[in-house]
mmCIF file of C-alpha atoms in Angstrom:
data_model
loop_
_atom_site.group_PDB
_atom_site.id
_atom_site.type_symbol
_atom_site.label_atom_id
_atom_site.label_comp_id
_atom_site.label_asym_id
_atom_site.label_seq_id
_atom_site.Cartn_x
_atom_site.Cartn_y
_atom_site.Cartn_z
ATOM 1 C CA MET T 18 123.797 213.811 -10.676
ATOM 2 C CA ASP T 19 123.136 210.139 -11.267
ATOM 3 C CA ALA T 20 126.437 208.647 -12.412
ATOM 4 C CA GLN T 21 125.657 205.054 -11.451
ATOM 5 C CA ARG T 22 125.218 203.874 -15.042
ATOM 6 C CA PHE T 23 128.397 205.722 -16.075
ATOM 7 C CA ARG T 24 130.446 204.191 -13.245
ATOM 8 C CA SER T 25 129.230 200.700 -14.161
ATOM 9 C CA LEU T 26 130.740 200.903 -17.659
ATOM 10 C CA ALA T 27 134.045 199.286 -18.587
ATOM 11 C CA PRO T 28 137.035 201.679 -18.528
ATOM 12 C CA ARG T 29 137.169 202.065 -22.330
ATOM 13 C CA GLN T 30 133.464 202.826 -22.453
ATOM 14 C CA ARG T 31 133.758 205.361 -19.617
ATOM 15 C CA ALA T 32 136.586 207.021 -21.531
ATOM 16 C CA LEU T 33 134.447 207.190 -24.695
ATOM 17 C CA VAL T 34 131.525 208.735 -22.849
ATOM 18 C CA ALA T 35 133.795 211.194 -21.059
ATOM 19 C CA VAL T 36 135.447 212.344 -24.285
ATOM 20 C CA ALA T 37 132.064 212.773 -25.976
ATOM 21 C CA LEU T 38 130.784 214.830 -23.041
ATOM 22 C CA LEU T 39 133.924 216.962 -22.964
ATOM 23 C CA LEU T 40 133.690 217.613 -26.717
ATOM 24 C CA ASP T 41 130.028 218.578 -26.713
ATOM 25 C CA GLY T 42 127.726 217.778 -23.818
ATOM 26 C CA ARG T 43 124.640 218.538 -25.902
ATOM 27 C CA GLU T 44 125.555 216.222 -28.783
ATOM 28 C CA ALA T 45 127.335 213.470 -26.827
ATOM 29 C CA GLU T 46 124.331 211.171 -26.992
ATOM 30 C CA ALA T 47 124.211 211.444 -30.793
ATOM 31 C CA TYR T 48 127.930 210.653 -31.066
ATOM 32 C CA LEU T 49 127.629 207.585 -28.872
ATOM 33 C CA GLU T 50 124.411 206.023 -30.107
ATOM 34 C CA ILE T 51 126.109 205.259 -33.440
ATOM 35 C CA ASP T 52 128.050 202.416 -31.771
ATOM 36 C CA SER T 53 126.289 199.307 -33.091
ATOM 37 C CA VAL T 54 127.184 197.148 -30.079
ATOM 38 C CA ASN T 55 127.066 199.418 -27.028
ATOM 39 C CA GLY T 56 125.374 202.537 -28.384
ATOM 40 C CA GLU T 57 122.232 202.418 -26.276
ATOM 41 C CA GLY T 58 124.096 201.980 -22.979
ATOM 42 C CA LEU T 59 126.652 204.663 -23.850
ATOM 43 C CA LYS T 60 123.879 207.028 -24.883
ATOM 44 C CA LYS T 61 122.013 206.513 -21.610
ATOM 45 C CA ALA T 62 125.176 207.032 -19.546
ATOM 46 C CA ALA T 63 125.866 210.268 -21.410
ATOM 47 C CA ALA T 64 122.261 211.410 -20.978
ATOM 48 C CA ASP T 65 122.495 210.909 -17.216
ATOM 49 C CA LEU T 66 125.460 213.283 -17.043
ATOM 50 C CA ALA T 67 124.632 215.701 -19.871
ATOM 51 C CA GLY T 68 121.755 217.220 -17.947
ATOM 52 C CA GLN T 69 124.057 218.630 -15.319
ATOM 53 C CA ASP T 70 125.379 222.180 -15.405
ATOM 54 C CA PRO T 71 128.731 222.375 -17.193
ATOM 55 C CA GLU T 72 130.334 223.746 -14.008
ATOM 56 C CA VAL T 73 129.554 220.431 -12.301
ATOM 57 C CA ARG T 74 129.774 218.085 -15.263
ATOM 58 C CA MET T 75 133.115 219.157 -16.744
ATOM 59 C CA PRO T 76 135.329 218.651 -13.657
ATOM 60 C CA TYR T 77 133.626 215.343 -12.859
ATOM 61 C CA VAL T 78 133.952 214.009 -16.392
ATOM 62 C CA GLY T 79 137.559 215.182 -16.666
ATOM 63 C CA SER T 80 138.453 213.337 -13.479
ATOM 64 C CA ALA T 81 136.525 210.275 -14.645
ATOM 65 C CA LEU T 82 138.422 210.288 -17.946
ATOM 66 C CA ARG T 83 141.785 210.385 -16.172
ATOM 67 C CA ALA T 84 140.715 207.525 -13.888
ATOM 68 C CA ALA T 85 139.487 205.426 -16.825
ATOM 69 C CA LEU T 86 142.732 205.966 -18.715
ATOM 70 C CA LYS T 87 144.731 204.863 -15.667
ATOM 71 C CA GLU T 88 142.677 201.668 -15.534
ATOM 72 C CA ILE T 89 143.284 200.995 -19.226
ATOM 73 C CA LYS T 90 147.063 201.190 -18.886
#
């Protein structure tokens, strides 16, 4: 799993990508590309993670979401 692009995002952006992937890993890219400012970067970060098996992706993304939310506080 190549999470380099995902880890390089700002905490709010990581949280957005994580939520999109947790909601629907197959459609996360479509949800995120709508963002007029950061859509392309968010889409690419989601694509990097969406290809992983859900058994690997879901725990990682859940942990990443919790970490991003801690940083936002």
